[in-house]
Short mmCIF file of C-alpha atoms in Angstrom, two decimals:
data_model
loop_
_atom_site.label_atom_id
_atom_site.label_comp_id
_atom_site.label_asym_id
_atom_site.label_seq_id
_atom_site.Cartn_x
_atom_site.Cartn_y
_atom_site.Cartn_z
CA MET A 1 19.02 -57.07 39.01
CA ASN A 2 17.07 -54.07 37.72
CA ALA A 3 18.65 -50.65 37.32
CA ILE A 4 15.59 -48.93 38.81
CA GLU A 5 12.61 -50.37 40.65
CA THR A 6 9.90 -48.38 42.41
CA LYS A 7 6.86 -49.61 44.33
CA GLN A 8 3.99 -47.23 45.01
CA LEU A 9 6.37 -44.27 45.21
CA LYS A 10 4.48 -41.16 46.34
CA LYS A 11 5.25 -37.55 47.16
CA PHE A 12 2.90 -35.11 48.86
CA TYR A 13 3.46 -31.49 49.74
CA GLY A 14 0.85 -30.86 52.39
CA ALA A 15 -2.45 -31.97 50.89
CA VAL A 16 -1.13 -31.71 47.32
CA SER A 17 -0.21 -35.02 45.67
CA ILE A 18 2.64 -34.60 43.16
CA VAL A 19 3.63 -38.24 42.52
CA LYS A 20 0.75 -40.68 43.00
CA GLY A 21 2.06 -44.16 43.58
CA ILE A 22 4.39 -45.11 40.73
CA ASP A 23 5.38 -48.72 40.05
CA LEU A 24 8.24 -48.79 37.57
CA ILE A 25 10.99 -51.17 36.50
CA VAL A 26 13.89 -50.04 34.30
CA GLU A 27 16.15 -52.88 33.26
CA GLN A 28 19.92 -52.59 33.08
CA GLY A 29 21.24 -51.46 29.71
CA GLU A 30 18.13 -49.54 28.67
CA ILE A 31 17.92 -46.01 27.33
CA PHE A 32 14.69 -45.14 29.08
CA GLY A 33 12.74 -42.04 28.04
CA PHE A 34 10.61 -40.36 30.71
CA LEU A 35 8.11 -37.87 29.31
CA GLY A 36 5.40 -35.58 30.60
CA ARG A 37 4.10 -32.06 30.33
CA ASN A 38 5.41 -29.38 32.70
CA GLY A 39 3.98 -30.04 36.14
CA ALA A 40 3.40 -33.75 35.51
CA GLY A 41 5.76 -34.70 38.38
CA LYS A 42 8.80 -35.84 36.38
CA SER A 43 11.39 -33.75 38.25
CA THR A 44 9.92 -34.69 41.64
CA PHE A 45 10.09 -38.37 40.72
CA ILE A 46 13.71 -38.10 39.57
CA ASN A 47 14.66 -36.05 42.65
CA MET A 48 13.36 -38.85 44.86
CA LEU A 49 15.38 -41.47 43.00
CA THR A 50 18.57 -39.40 43.16
CA GLY A 51 18.18 -38.64 46.87
CA ILE A 52 17.52 -34.90 46.57
CA ILE A 53 14.12 -35.23 48.27
CA GLN A 54 12.56 -37.97 50.38
CA PRO A 55 9.44 -39.88 49.28
CA THR A 56 6.31 -39.51 51.36
CA SER A 57 5.71 -43.24 51.03
CA GLY A 58 6.63 -46.23 48.90
CA THR A 59 10.03 -47.75 48.18
CA TYR A 60 12.66 -47.65 45.46
CA SER A 61 15.94 -49.35 44.65
CA LEU A 62 18.80 -48.43 42.32
CA LEU A 63 21.10 -51.13 40.96
CA GLY A 64 19.58 -53.61 43.39
CA VAL A 65 20.22 -51.43 46.46
CA LYS A 66 17.27 -50.08 48.43
CA GLY A 67 17.30 -46.29 48.58
CA PRO A 68 18.14 -43.87 49.87
CA ASN A 69 21.70 -45.14 50.18
CA ASP A 70 24.89 -43.06 50.14
CA GLN A 71 26.99 -45.90 48.75
CA VAL A 72 24.85 -46.41 45.64
CA LYS A 73 25.18 -42.69 44.88
CA LYS A 74 28.78 -43.41 43.87
CA ARG A 75 27.44 -45.70 41.16
CA ILE A 76 25.04 -43.21 39.58
CA GLY A 77 25.55 -40.01 37.59
CA VAL A 78 23.14 -37.09 37.46
CA MET A 79 22.76 -34.19 35.04
CA PRO A 80 20.00 -32.01 36.57
CA ASP A 81 17.77 -29.60 34.69
CA TYR A 82 19.48 -26.63 36.31
CA SER A 83 23.06 -25.42 36.28
CA THR A 84 25.35 -26.56 39.10
CA LEU A 85 28.49 -25.03 37.64
CA TYR A 86 30.99 -22.70 39.31
CA GLY A 87 31.91 -19.80 37.04
CA SER A 88 35.40 -19.42 38.49
CA LEU A 89 36.44 -23.01 37.68
CA THR A 90 37.67 -24.25 34.32
CA ALA A 91 36.11 -27.30 32.67
CA VAL A 92 38.86 -29.63 33.82
CA GLU A 93 38.81 -28.15 37.34
CA HIS A 94 35.08 -28.80 37.51
CA LEU A 95 35.49 -32.44 36.69
CA LYS A 96 38.37 -32.93 39.12
CA PHE A 97 36.39 -31.26 41.92
CA LEU A 98 33.07 -33.02 41.26
CA SER A 99 34.67 -36.42 40.78
CA SER A 100 36.33 -36.03 44.19
CA LEU A 101 32.89 -35.44 45.73
CA SER A 102 31.66 -38.71 44.22
CA GLY A 103 34.35 -40.64 46.07
CA LYS A 104 36.08 -41.60 42.81
CA PRO A 105 38.52 -38.74 42.09
CA ALA A 106 39.56 -38.55 38.45
CA ALA A 107 43.05 -37.81 37.15
CA LYS A 108 43.54 -34.87 34.78
CA GLU A 109 43.93 -37.27 31.85
CA ARG A 110 40.53 -38.84 32.59
CA CYS A 111 38.94 -35.39 32.83
CA ILE A 112 40.33 -34.38 29.43
CA GLU A 113 39.17 -37.70 27.94
CA VAL A 114 35.60 -37.08 29.13
CA LEU A 115 35.60 -33.47 27.92
CA LYS A 116 36.60 -34.79 24.51
CA LEU A 117 33.72 -37.29 24.62
CA VAL A 118 31.17 -34.48 25.05
CA GLY A 119 32.83 -32.19 22.48
CA LEU A 120 34.63 -29.75 24.78
CA GLU A 121 38.22 -30.69 23.93
CA SER A 122 38.92 -27.13 22.77
CA HIS A 123 37.70 -25.59 26.03
CA VAL A 124 39.49 -27.66 28.67
CA HIS A 125 41.03 -24.63 30.39
CA LYS A 126 38.23 -22.12 29.81
CA LYS A 127 36.28 -20.93 32.86
CA ALA A 128 32.64 -21.95 33.03
CA ALA A 129 31.59 -18.29 33.37
CA LYS A 130 32.58 -17.84 29.71
CA PHE A 131 30.69 -20.91 28.50
CA SER A 132 27.64 -20.62 26.25
CA PHE A 133 24.40 -22.31 27.32
CA GLY A 134 25.14 -25.26 25.02
CA MET A 135 28.69 -25.63 26.37
CA LYS A 136 27.32 -25.69 29.92
CA LYS A 137 24.99 -28.49 28.86
CA LYS A 138 27.94 -30.51 27.60
CA LEU A 139 29.88 -29.89 30.80
CA GLY A 140 26.82 -31.01 32.77
CA ILE A 141 26.85 -34.32 30.88
CA ALA A 142 30.60 -34.62 31.47
CA GLN A 143 30.18 -34.19 35.23
CA ALA A 144 27.48 -36.89 35.19
CA ILE A 145 29.79 -39.50 33.60
CA ILE A 146 33.24 -38.51 34.91
CA HIS A 147 33.23 -41.24 37.60
CA ASP A 148 32.10 -43.95 35.11
CA PRO A 149 28.68 -44.58 36.73
CA GLU A 150 26.50 -47.59 35.95
CA LEU A 151 23.22 -45.63 35.96
CA ILE A 152 23.00 -42.14 34.46
CA PHE A 153 20.14 -39.64 34.85
CA LEU A 154 20.04 -37.01 32.10
CA ASP A 155 17.48 -34.20 32.33
CA GLU A 156 17.04 -32.51 28.92
CA PRO A 157 20.57 -33.45 27.72
CA THR A 158 20.34 -31.70 24.32
CA SER A 159 18.11 -28.68 24.96
CA GLY A 160 19.84 -25.55 23.70
CA LEU A 161 22.33 -27.48 21.57
CA ASP A 162 22.75 -26.99 17.83
CA ALA A 163 21.88 -29.90 15.56
CA GLU A 164 25.48 -31.11 15.17
CA SER A 165 26.11 -31.07 18.93
CA ALA A 166 22.81 -32.87 19.60
CA ILE A 167 23.77 -35.65 17.16
CA HIS A 168 27.14 -35.90 18.94
CA ILE A 169 25.38 -36.35 22.30
CA HIS A 170 23.00 -38.95 20.83
CA LYS A 171 26.02 -40.95 19.69
CA LEU A 172 27.57 -40.61 23.14
CA ILE A 173 24.38 -41.90 24.79
CA ASN A 174 24.28 -44.88 22.41
CA ASP A 175 27.96 -45.59 23.07
CA LEU A 176 27.34 -45.51 26.83
CA GLN A 177 24.54 -48.03 26.41
CA LYS A 178 26.81 -50.30 24.38
CA ARG A 179 29.23 -50.24 27.31
CA GLY A 180 26.47 -51.58 29.57
CA LYS A 181 25.34 -48.28 31.09
CA THR A 182 21.68 -47.56 31.84
CA ILE A 183 20.40 -44.14 30.76
CA PHE A 184 17.27 -42.58 32.28
CA MET A 185 16.50 -39.39 30.39
CA THR A 186 13.85 -36.72 30.06
CA SER A 187 13.46 -34.56 26.98
CA HIS A 188 10.96 -32.24 25.35
CA ASN A 189 12.44 -33.27 22.00
CA LEU A 190 10.05 -36.11 21.18
CA ASP A 191 11.78 -36.93 17.92
CA GLU A 192 15.00 -37.45 19.89
CA VAL A 193 13.32 -39.78 22.38
CA GLU A 194 11.64 -41.76 19.60
CA LYS A 195 14.97 -42.32 17.84
CA ILE A 196 17.25 -43.32 20.71
CA CYS A 197 15.18 -44.68 23.60
CA THR A 198 14.55 -48.40 23.95
CA ARG A 199 11.45 -47.85 26.10
CA ILE A 200 9.37 -44.81 26.98
CA ALA A 201 7.02 -43.84 29.81
CA ILE A 202 4.56 -40.96 29.67
CA MET A 203 3.62 -39.31 32.96
CA LYS A 204 0.46 -37.31 33.54
CA GLU A 205 -0.71 -35.70 36.77
CA GLY A 206 1.68 -37.72 38.90
CA GLN A 207 1.00 -41.10 37.32
CA ILE A 208 2.45 -43.15 34.46
CA VAL A 209 -0.31 -43.47 31.90
CA LYS A 210 1.58 -45.27 29.11
CA ILE A 211 4.78 -47.28 28.96
CA GLY A 212 6.48 -49.49 26.39
CA THR A 213 8.61 -49.59 23.27
CA MET A 214 7.63 -47.37 20.35
CA ASP A 215 5.99 -50.36 18.66
CA GLU A 216 3.99 -51.12 21.81
CA LEU A 217 2.95 -47.48 22.23
CA ARG A 218 1.86 -47.32 18.59
CA ALA A 219 -0.18 -50.50 18.99
CA PHE A 220 -1.80 -49.05 22.11
CA TYR A 221 -2.52 -45.75 20.38
CA ARG A 222 -3.99 -46.91 17.13
CA SER A 223 -7.00 -49.05 16.39
CA THR A 224 -6.40 -48.93 12.62
CA ILE A 225 -3.42 -48.85 10.27
CA THR A 226 -3.42 -46.36 7.41
CA VAL A 227 -1.77 -47.74 4.26
CA LYS A 228 -1.10 -45.94 0.98
CA PHE A 229 -0.50 -47.96 -2.21
CA LYS A 230 0.98 -46.46 -5.38
CA HIS A 231 0.01 -48.60 -8.37
CA SER A 232 -0.27 -48.79 -12.16
CA PRO A 233 -3.60 -47.84 -13.81
CA VAL A 234 -6.60 -50.00 -12.87
CA PRO A 235 -8.28 -51.54 -15.95
CA LYS A 236 -11.83 -50.21 -16.36
CA ASP A 237 -13.33 -53.71 -16.31
CA LYS A 238 -11.69 -54.37 -12.91
CA GLN A 239 -12.50 -51.08 -11.14
CA VAL A 240 -15.92 -51.88 -9.67
CA THR A 241 -14.97 -55.36 -8.45
CA LEU A 242 -11.63 -54.25 -7.01
CA TYR A 243 -12.94 -51.17 -5.23
CA GLN A 244 -15.90 -53.05 -3.76
CA TRP A 245 -13.52 -55.72 -2.46
CA LEU A 246 -11.20 -53.11 -0.96
CA GLY A 247 -14.19 -51.50 0.76
CA SER A 248 -14.98 -54.84 2.40
CA VAL A 249 -11.38 -55.32 3.58
CA GLY A 250 -10.86 -51.92 5.19
CA THR A 251 -12.47 -48.56 5.93
CA ASP A 252 -12.18 -44.94 4.78
CA LEU A 253 -11.15 -46.02 1.27
CA GLU A 254 -9.72 -43.16 -0.81
CA ILE A 255 -9.05 -43.54 -4.55
CA LYS A 256 -6.67 -40.90 -5.90
CA ASP A 257 -5.24 -42.49 -9.02
CA PRO A 258 -2.45 -43.68 -8.98
CA PHE A 259 -2.95 -44.07 -5.22
CA VAL A 260 -5.27 -46.05 -2.99
CA ILE A 261 -5.40 -45.12 0.70
CA ILE A 262 -7.18 -47.42 3.14
CA ASN A 263 -7.46 -48.06 6.87
CA ILE A 264 -7.10 -51.69 7.96
CA ASP A 265 -7.17 -53.40 11.36
CA ASP A 266 -4.46 -55.98 10.71
CA GLU A 267 -1.17 -55.55 8.84
CA LYS A 268 -1.64 -59.03 7.34
CA LYS A 269 -4.26 -57.47 5.08
CA ILE A 270 -1.48 -55.52 3.32
CA ALA A 271 -0.34 -58.77 1.68
CA GLU A 272 -3.94 -59.63 0.76
CA ILE A 273 -4.37 -56.26 -0.97
CA ILE A 274 -1.13 -56.65 -2.93
CA ARG A 275 -2.23 -60.09 -4.09
CA ALA A 276 -5.58 -58.64 -5.21
CA PHE A 277 -3.79 -55.97 -7.25
CA ASN A 278 -1.59 -58.62 -8.85
CA GLN A 279 -4.59 -60.80 -9.74
CA CYS A 280 -6.02 -57.78 -11.57
CA LYS A 281 -2.66 -57.39 -13.35
CA ILE A 282 -1.96 -54.12 -11.53
CA ASP A 283 1.62 -53.42 -10.48
CA VAL A 284 2.24 -52.09 -6.97
CA PHE A 285 5.14 -49.62 -7.00
CA ARG A 286 5.20 -48.51 -3.39
CA VAL A 287 3.51 -49.26 -0.05
CA GLU A 288 3.58 -46.65 2.72
CA VAL A 289 2.37 -47.42 6.23
CA GLU A 290 1.56 -44.27 8.19
CA GLU A 291 2.88 -44.85 11.71
CA PRO A 292 1.80 -42.56 14.56
CA SER A 293 4.74 -40.55 15.88
CA LEU A 294 5.65 -40.19 19.53
CA GLU A 295 4.28 -36.65 19.25
CA ASP A 296 0.88 -38.04 18.18
CA ILE A 297 0.88 -40.44 21.13
CA PHE A 298 2.08 -37.83 23.61
CA LEU A 299 -0.46 -35.21 22.54
CA ASP A 300 -3.24 -37.80 22.74
CA GLU A 301 -2.91 -37.69 26.53
#
């Protein structure tokens, strides 16, 4: 059973196509990153999955149940990209009220436990009207997990948080995954997505244009691998032969003693180059492989 499965999911507003036939499978237990520039259709896609708006055509299922379905809503948690908080309620009152709406009302002890998980243990009885933007973010995550859902949608979970709070939320997300939860998250923090997501999809103009693990996205993005070798001095009688050989193995050879930088098309050639250095009695001190970041891949679209 997949956590999320969509087949040709589409959304039109009049003649304007916002989501253009998305086929997507998210397996249970994944931390799935969903990326795209503003206006790419991310929020519309998520709003269809969470039952806020109806698809124009296509089908989707959550946790093996065809949507839309009111019963499966009790098994999912949602932190939207906008505030749904009531200023007159305290943090614990929020969780008690919202958990009752989910059909799984939580006891006060459970509410306090969840507030501690998101780092709000010192603000249990403070009214939301007095919360900072970052505190509201944490309370939004708390309301998404208060009823112990199996599938959790998080829209920009760490935007506006300080570095320490963001790290705390990353740990929480990883802990939720370890407990068997599936996390579907959007974020403009590409470094964050690269570090914690097991798979990533990039959406552009209503369609998914790339999807995979970071290793798969890197392989898709790059046609060459840039490698930098730090080495001991090259003997003068070996320079011409070695550099000619390196030029035949790779491209864009740069010699900046004590470094050699070269582009290769297969990582197996790294071992060949090290062996060539050794045969010339040259020590290799360090090998650095320049990997494209998620930012490089995202901006390539």
